[in-house]
Amino acid sequence: MFGVGNANADLVFVGEAPGADEDRQGIPFVGRAGQLLTKMIEAMQRKRDDVYICNVVKCRPPNNRDPEPDEVAACEPFLQAQLAIIRPK
């Protein structure tokens, strides 16, 4: 899962890794944490479409566990490339 939102956003939210809900839908932050994030974004007078949302680790770790350091390291170049393209403030 790569990310969703405005590719020209000045604000980016980066999560740890996709969970079960995100894995099923192919969209980051759609579960309970995503609902809370949406409320936080709306409290900032923005919409989810105004920001960019992605994860450090691009695929769901087995059994929904926290990502291992080597998994983070393997995915970090992809995150850095995303941020270089988007160039958030």
mmCIF file with all atom_site columns, C-alpha atoms in Angstrom:
data_model
loop_
_atom_site.group_PDB
_atom_site.id
_atom_site.type_symbol
_atom_site.label_atom_id
_atom_site.label_alt_id
_atom_site.label_comp_id
_atom_site.label_asym_id
_atom_site.label_entity_id
_atom_site.label_seq_id
_atom_site.pdbx_PDB_ins_code
_atom_site.Cartn_x
_atom_site.Cartn_y
_atom_site.Cartn_z
_atom_site.occupancy
_atom_site.B_iso_or_equiv
_atom_site.pdbx_formal_charge
_atom_site.auth_seq_id
_atom_site.auth_comp_id
_atom_site.auth_asym_id
_atom_site.auth_atom_id
_atom_site.pdbx_PDB_model_num
ATOM 1  C CA . MET A 1 1  ? 0.000   0.000   0.000  1.00 0.00 ? 1  MET A CA 1
ATOM 2  C CA . PHE A 1 2  ? 1.577   3.232   -1.135 1.00 0.00 ? 2  PHE A CA 1
ATOM 3  C CA . GLY A 1 3  ? -0.575  6.109   0.166  1.00 0.00 ? 3  GLY A CA 1
ATOM 4  C CA . VAL A 1 4  ? -3.608  8.270   -0.532 1.00 0.00 ? 4  VAL A CA 1
ATOM 5  C CA . GLY A 1 5  ? -4.511  11.917  -0.699 1.00 0.00 ? 5  GLY A CA 1
ATOM 6  C CA . ASN A 1 6  ? -3.185  15.049  -2.275 1.00 0.00 ? 6  ASN A CA 1
ATOM 7  C CA . ALA A 1 7  ? 0.206   14.437  -3.891 1.00 0.00 ? 7  ALA A CA 1
ATOM 8  C CA . ASN A 1 8  ? 0.870   18.189  -3.542 1.00 0.00 ? 8  ASN A CA 1
ATOM 9  C CA . ALA A 1 9  ? -0.140  18.365  0.121  1.00 0.00 ? 9  ALA A CA 1
ATOM 10 C CA . ASP A 1 10 ? 1.761   20.548  2.542  1.00 0.00 ? 10 ASP A CA 1
ATOM 11 C CA . LEU A 1 11 ? 0.835   18.166  5.371  1.00 0.00 ? 11 LEU A CA 1
ATOM 12 C CA . VAL A 1 12 ? 1.625   14.432  5.450  1.00 0.00 ? 12 VAL A CA 1
ATOM 13 C CA . PHE A 1 13 ? 0.608   11.886  8.072  1.00 0.00 ? 13 PHE A CA 1
ATOM 14 C CA . VAL A 1 14 ? 2.854   8.835   8.312  1.00 0.00 ? 14 VAL A CA 1
ATOM 15 C CA . GLY A 1 15 ? 1.669   5.758   10.157 1.00 0.00 ? 15 GLY A CA 1
ATOM 16 C CA . GLU A 1 16 ? 3.626   2.729   11.213 1.00 0.00 ? 16 GLU A CA 1
ATOM 17 C CA . ALA A 1 17 ? 2.125   -0.069  9.085  1.00 0.00 ? 17 ALA A CA 1
ATOM 18 C CA . PRO A 1 18 ? -1.203  -1.102  7.571  1.00 0.00 ? 18 PRO A CA 1
ATOM 19 C CA . GLY A 1 19 ? -3.588  -3.059  9.778  1.00 0.00 ? 19 GLY A CA 1
ATOM 20 C CA . ALA A 1 20 ? -6.218  -5.623  8.820  1.00 0.00 ? 20 ALA A CA 1
ATOM 21 C CA . ASP A 1 21 ? -8.793  -3.032  7.688  1.00 0.00 ? 21 ASP A CA 1
ATOM 22 C CA . GLU A 1 22 ? -6.206  -1.183  5.613  1.00 0.00 ? 22 GLU A CA 1
ATOM 23 C CA . ASP A 1 23 ? -4.987  -4.429  4.105  1.00 0.00 ? 23 ASP A CA 1
ATOM 24 C CA . ARG A 1 24 ? -8.525  -5.377  3.026  1.00 0.00 ? 24 ARG A CA 1
ATOM 25 C CA . GLN A 1 25 ? -9.327  -1.969  1.523  1.00 0.00 ? 25 GLN A CA 1
ATOM 26 C CA . GLY A 1 26 ? -5.894  -1.030  0.199  1.00 0.00 ? 26 GLY A CA 1
ATOM 27 C CA . ILE A 1 27 ? -6.116  2.403   1.825  1.00 0.00 ? 27 ILE A CA 1
ATOM 28 C CA . PRO A 1 28 ? -4.067  3.595   4.815  1.00 0.00 ? 28 PRO A CA 1
ATOM 29 C CA . PHE A 1 29 ? -5.816  4.612   8.037  1.00 0.00 ? 29 PHE A CA 1
ATOM 30 C CA . VAL A 1 30 ? -9.362  3.347   7.475  1.00 0.00 ? 30 VAL A CA 1
ATOM 31 C CA . GLY A 1 31 ? -9.819  1.412   10.728 1.00 0.00 ? 31 GLY A CA 1
ATOM 32 C CA . ARG A 1 32 ? -10.455 2.882   14.181 1.00 0.00 ? 32 ARG A CA 1
ATOM 33 C CA . ALA A 1 33 ? -7.197  4.833   14.091 1.00 0.00 ? 33 ALA A CA 1
ATOM 34 C CA . GLY A 1 34 ? -8.170  6.148   10.672 1.00 0.00 ? 34 GLY A CA 1
ATOM 35 C CA . GLN A 1 35 ? -11.527 7.332   11.936 1.00 0.00 ? 35 GLN A CA 1
ATOM 36 C CA . LEU A 1 36 ? -9.770  9.223   14.715 1.00 0.00 ? 36 LEU A CA 1
ATOM 37 C CA . LEU A 1 37 ? -7.268  10.660  12.244 1.00 0.00 ? 37 LEU A CA 1
ATOM 38 C CA . THR A 1 38 ? -10.119 11.852  10.009 1.00 0.00 ? 38 THR A CA 1
ATOM 39 C CA . LYS A 1 39 ? -11.718 13.634  12.979 1.00 0.00 ? 39 LYS A CA 1
ATOM 40 C CA . MET A 1 40 ? -8.392  15.253  13.824 1.00 0.00 ? 40 MET A CA 1
ATOM 41 C CA . ILE A 1 41 ? -7.924  16.415  10.234 1.00 0.00 ? 41 ILE A CA 1
ATOM 42 C CA . GLU A 1 42 ? -11.462 17.831  10.184 1.00 0.00 ? 42 GLU A CA 1
ATOM 43 C CA . ALA A 1 43 ? -10.808 19.612  13.501 1.00 0.00 ? 43 ALA A CA 1
ATOM 44 C CA . MET A 1 44 ? -7.947  21.348  11.677 1.00 0.00 ? 44 MET A CA 1
ATOM 45 C CA . GLN A 1 45 ? -10.501 22.636  9.141  1.00 0.00 ? 45 GLN A CA 1
ATOM 46 C CA . ARG A 1 46 ? -9.181  20.285  6.451  1.00 0.00 ? 46 ARG A CA 1
ATOM 47 C CA . LYS A 1 47 ? -10.392 17.216  4.594  1.00 0.00 ? 47 LYS A CA 1
ATOM 48 C CA . ARG A 1 48 ? -8.606  13.912  4.178  1.00 0.00 ? 48 ARG A CA 1
ATOM 49 C CA . ASP A 1 49 ? -8.253  14.779  0.491  1.00 0.00 ? 49 ASP A CA 1
ATOM 50 C CA . ASP A 1 50 ? -6.266  17.899  1.462  1.00 0.00 ? 50 ASP A CA 1
ATOM 51 C CA . VAL A 1 51 ? -3.463  15.897  3.098  1.00 0.00 ? 51 VAL A CA 1
ATOM 52 C CA . TYR A 1 52 ? -1.388  12.873  2.154  1.00 0.00 ? 52 TYR A CA 1
ATOM 53 C CA . ILE A 1 53 ? -1.506  9.717   4.285  1.00 0.00 ? 53 ILE A CA 1
ATOM 54 C CA . CYS A 1 54 ? 0.948   6.848   4.086  1.00 0.00 ? 54 CYS A CA 1
ATOM 55 C CA . ASN A 1 55 ? 2.816   4.310   6.206  1.00 0.00 ? 55 ASN A CA 1
ATOM 56 C CA . VAL A 1 56 ? 6.473   3.644   6.908  1.00 0.00 ? 56 VAL A CA 1
ATOM 57 C CA . VAL A 1 57 ? 6.036   -0.071  6.200  1.00 0.00 ? 57 VAL A CA 1
ATOM 58 C CA . LYS A 1 58 ? 4.153   -0.630  2.969  1.00 0.00 ? 58 LYS A CA 1
ATOM 59 C CA . CYS A 1 59 ? 2.630   -4.042  3.742  1.00 0.00 ? 59 CYS A CA 1
ATOM 60 C CA . ARG A 1 60 ? 0.916   -5.538  6.771  1.00 0.00 ? 60 ARG A CA 1
ATOM 61 C CA . PRO A 1 61 ? 3.219   -7.437  9.116  1.00 0.00 ? 61 PRO A CA 1
ATOM 62 C CA . PRO A 1 62 ? 2.095   -11.004 9.921  1.00 0.00 ? 62 PRO A CA 1
ATOM 63 C CA . ASN A 1 63 ? -0.502  -11.248 12.696 1.00 0.00 ? 63 ASN A CA 1
ATOM 64 C CA . ASN A 1 64 ? -0.780  -7.452  12.719 1.00 0.00 ? 64 ASN A CA 1
ATOM 65 C CA . ARG A 1 65 ? 2.371   -7.194  14.834 1.00 0.00 ? 65 ARG A CA 1
ATOM 66 C CA . ASP A 1 66 ? 4.610   -4.145  15.045 1.00 0.00 ? 66 ASP A CA 1
ATOM 67 C CA . PRO A 1 67 ? 7.099   -3.957  12.164 1.00 0.00 ? 67 PRO A CA 1
ATOM 68 C CA . GLU A 1 68 ? 10.569  -5.324  12.805 1.00 0.00 ? 68 GLU A CA 1
ATOM 69 C CA . PRO A 1 69 ? 13.540  -2.965  12.391 1.00 0.00 ? 69 PRO A CA 1
ATOM 70 C CA . ASP A 1 70 ? 14.645  -4.747  9.211  1.00 0.00 ? 70 ASP A CA 1
ATOM 71 C CA . GLU A 1 71 ? 11.156  -4.289  7.706  1.00 0.00 ? 71 GLU A CA 1
ATOM 72 C CA . VAL A 1 72 ? 11.259  -0.578  8.501  1.00 0.00 ? 72 VAL A CA 1
ATOM 73 C CA . ALA A 1 73 ? 14.732  -0.340  6.989  1.00 0.00 ? 73 ALA A CA 1
ATOM 74 C CA . ALA A 1 74 ? 13.611  -2.172  3.832  1.00 0.00 ? 74 ALA A CA 1
ATOM 75 C CA . CYS A 1 75 ? 10.676  0.227   3.327  1.00 0.00 ? 75 CYS A CA 1
ATOM 76 C CA . GLU A 1 76 ? 12.360  3.462   4.369  1.00 0.00 ? 76 GLU A CA 1
ATOM 77 C CA . PRO A 1 77 ? 13.708  4.289   0.879  1.00 0.00 ? 77 PRO A CA 1
ATOM 78 C CA . PHE A 1 78 ? 10.138  4.174   -0.461 1.00 0.00 ? 78 PHE A CA 1
ATOM 79 C CA . LEU A 1 79 ? 8.931   6.540   2.272  1.00 0.00 ? 79 LEU A CA 1
ATOM 80 C CA . GLN A 1 80 ? 11.851  8.906   1.639  1.00 0.00 ? 80 GLN A CA 1
ATOM 81 C CA . ALA A 1 81 ? 11.036  8.892   -2.091 1.00 0.00 ? 81 ALA A CA 1
ATOM 82 C CA . GLN A 1 82 ? 7.370   9.665   -1.363 1.00 0.00 ? 82 GLN A CA 1
ATOM 83 C CA . LEU A 1 83 ? 8.312   12.587  0.872  1.00 0.00 ? 83 LEU A CA 1
ATOM 84 C CA . ALA A 1 84 ? 10.809  13.874  -1.703 1.00 0.00 ? 84 ALA A CA 1
ATOM 85 C CA . ILE A 1 85 ? 8.081   13.927  -4.344 1.00 0.00 ? 85 ILE A CA 1
ATOM 86 C CA . ILE A 1 86 ? 5.381   15.468  -2.148 1.00 0.00 ? 86 ILE A CA 1
ATOM 87 C CA . ARG A 1 87 ? 7.688   17.908  -0.352 1.00 0.00 ? 87 ARG A CA 1
ATOM 88 C CA . PRO A 1 88 ? 5.428   18.646  2.612  1.00 0.00 ? 88 PRO A CA 1
ATOM 89 C CA . LYS A 1 89 ? 6.117   21.632  4.830  1.00 0.00 ? 89 LYS A CA 1
#
